[in-house]
Tab-separated table of C-alpha atoms and ligand atoms in Angstrom:
chain	number	residue	atom	x	y	z
A	13	MET	CA	0.013	-0.064	0.063
A	14	PRO	CA	1.998	3.091	-1.270
A	15	LEU	CA	1.471	5.967	1.165
A	16	VAL	CA	2.612	9.452	0.122
A	17	GLU	CA	2.645	12.190	2.635
A	18	VAL	CA	2.985	15.943	1.601
A	19	THR	CA	3.394	18.595	4.070
A	20	LEU	CA	2.681	22.314	3.296
A	21	SER	CA	2.162	25.469	5.051
A	22	GLU	CA	-1.408	26.436	5.588
A	23	GLY	CA	-3.251	28.780	3.144
A	24	ARG	CA	-3.701	27.295	-0.162
A	25	ASP	CA	-6.710	27.093	-2.120
A	26	PRO	CA	-8.586	23.834	-1.200
A	27	ALA	CA	-9.059	23.204	-4.969
A	28	ALA	CA	-5.258	23.218	-5.456
A	29	ILE	CA	-4.758	20.794	-2.831
A	30	ARG	CA	-7.492	18.568	-4.240
A	31	ALA	CA	-5.550	18.764	-7.634
A	32	LEU	CA	-2.268	18.054	-5.894
A	33	ILE	CA	-3.846	14.850	-4.275
A	34	HIS	CA	-4.998	13.903	-7.861
A	35	GLU	CA	-1.688	14.465	-9.511
A	36	VAL	CA	0.148	12.507	-6.590
A	37	HIS	CA	-2.304	9.586	-6.728
A	38	ALA	CA	-1.837	9.372	-10.555
A	39	ALA	CA	2.108	9.530	-10.418
A	40	VAL	CA	2.071	6.667	-8.105
A	41	GLU	CA	-0.426	4.681	-10.095
A	42	ARG	CA	1.401	5.217	-13.196
A	43	SER	CA	5.051	4.841	-11.891
A	44	LEU	CA	4.445	1.900	-9.664
A	45	GLY	CA	1.233	0.200	-11.284
A	46	SER	CA	-0.332	0.142	-7.840
A	47	PRO	CA	-4.071	-0.516	-7.751
A	48	ALA	CA	-6.004	2.725	-7.255
A	49	GLN	CA	-7.822	1.576	-4.149
A	50	SER	CA	-4.288	0.861	-2.479
A	51	ILE	CA	-2.991	4.355	-2.945
A	52	ARG	CA	-3.046	6.608	0.018
A	53	VAL	CA	-2.109	10.406	-0.181
A	54	ILE	CA	-2.114	12.420	2.977
A	55	VAL	CA	-1.662	16.179	2.941
A	56	ARG	CA	-0.609	18.055	6.156
A	57	GLU	CA	-1.095	21.621	6.741
A	58	VAL	CA	1.248	23.325	9.064
A	59	PRO	CA	0.218	26.732	10.528
A	60	ARG	CA	2.579	29.572	9.144
A	61	THR	CA	3.370	30.311	12.819
A	62	HIS	CA	4.597	26.671	13.321
A	63	TRP	CA	7.086	26.469	10.563
A	64	ALA	CA	10.531	28.091	10.784
A	65	ALA	CA	13.461	28.291	8.525
A	66	GLY	CA	16.808	29.937	10.020
A	67	ASP	CA	14.791	30.740	13.186
A	68	GLN	CA	12.237	32.892	11.334
A	69	THR	CA	8.691	31.586	11.128
A	70	LEU	CA	6.946	31.816	7.714
A	71	ALA	CA	4.317	34.083	9.469
A	72	GLU	CA	7.334	36.331	10.346
A	73	ARG	CA	8.674	36.305	6.956
A	74	ASP	CA	5.299	37.169	5.440
A	75	GLU	CA	5.153	40.134	7.937
A	76	ALA	CA	8.602	41.249	6.908
A	77	SER	CA	7.802	41.072	3.165
A	78	ARG	CA	4.806	43.312	3.794
A	79	GLY	CA	7.186	45.802	5.339
A	80	GLY	CA	6.103	45.115	8.913
B	133	LIG	O1	5.245	26.611	0.736
B	133	LIG	C1	5.143	25.831	1.586
B	133	LIG	O2	4.264	25.203	1.808
B	133	LIG	C2	6.152	25.799	2.624
B	133	LIG	C3	7.354	26.745	2.593
B	133	LIG	C4	8.469	26.607	3.107
B	133	LIG	C5	9.524	27.481	3.029
B	133	LIG	O3	9.555	28.481	2.167
B	133	LIG	C6	10.876	27.238	3.694
B	133	LIG	O4	11.015	26.221	4.493
B	133	LIG	O5	11.825	27.982	3.649
């Protein structure tokens, strides 16, 4: 049972996430030949206040890029 997990920061359009799930599913089906019902795709969304790079959260980066 192939299981693919994707971690994203929060805030994307639900339709874009649904499209991502479809594309990941299709890639696994095509590349591994796995039965469709056996494929699992999990998308995790992390609040931008809970994701840091270089000790700056994505929320802080957003604020800085807005000039805050
Ligand atoms: O785009 C996302 O969902 C997550 C972005 C992460 C970064 O920009 C980073 O880790 O620097």
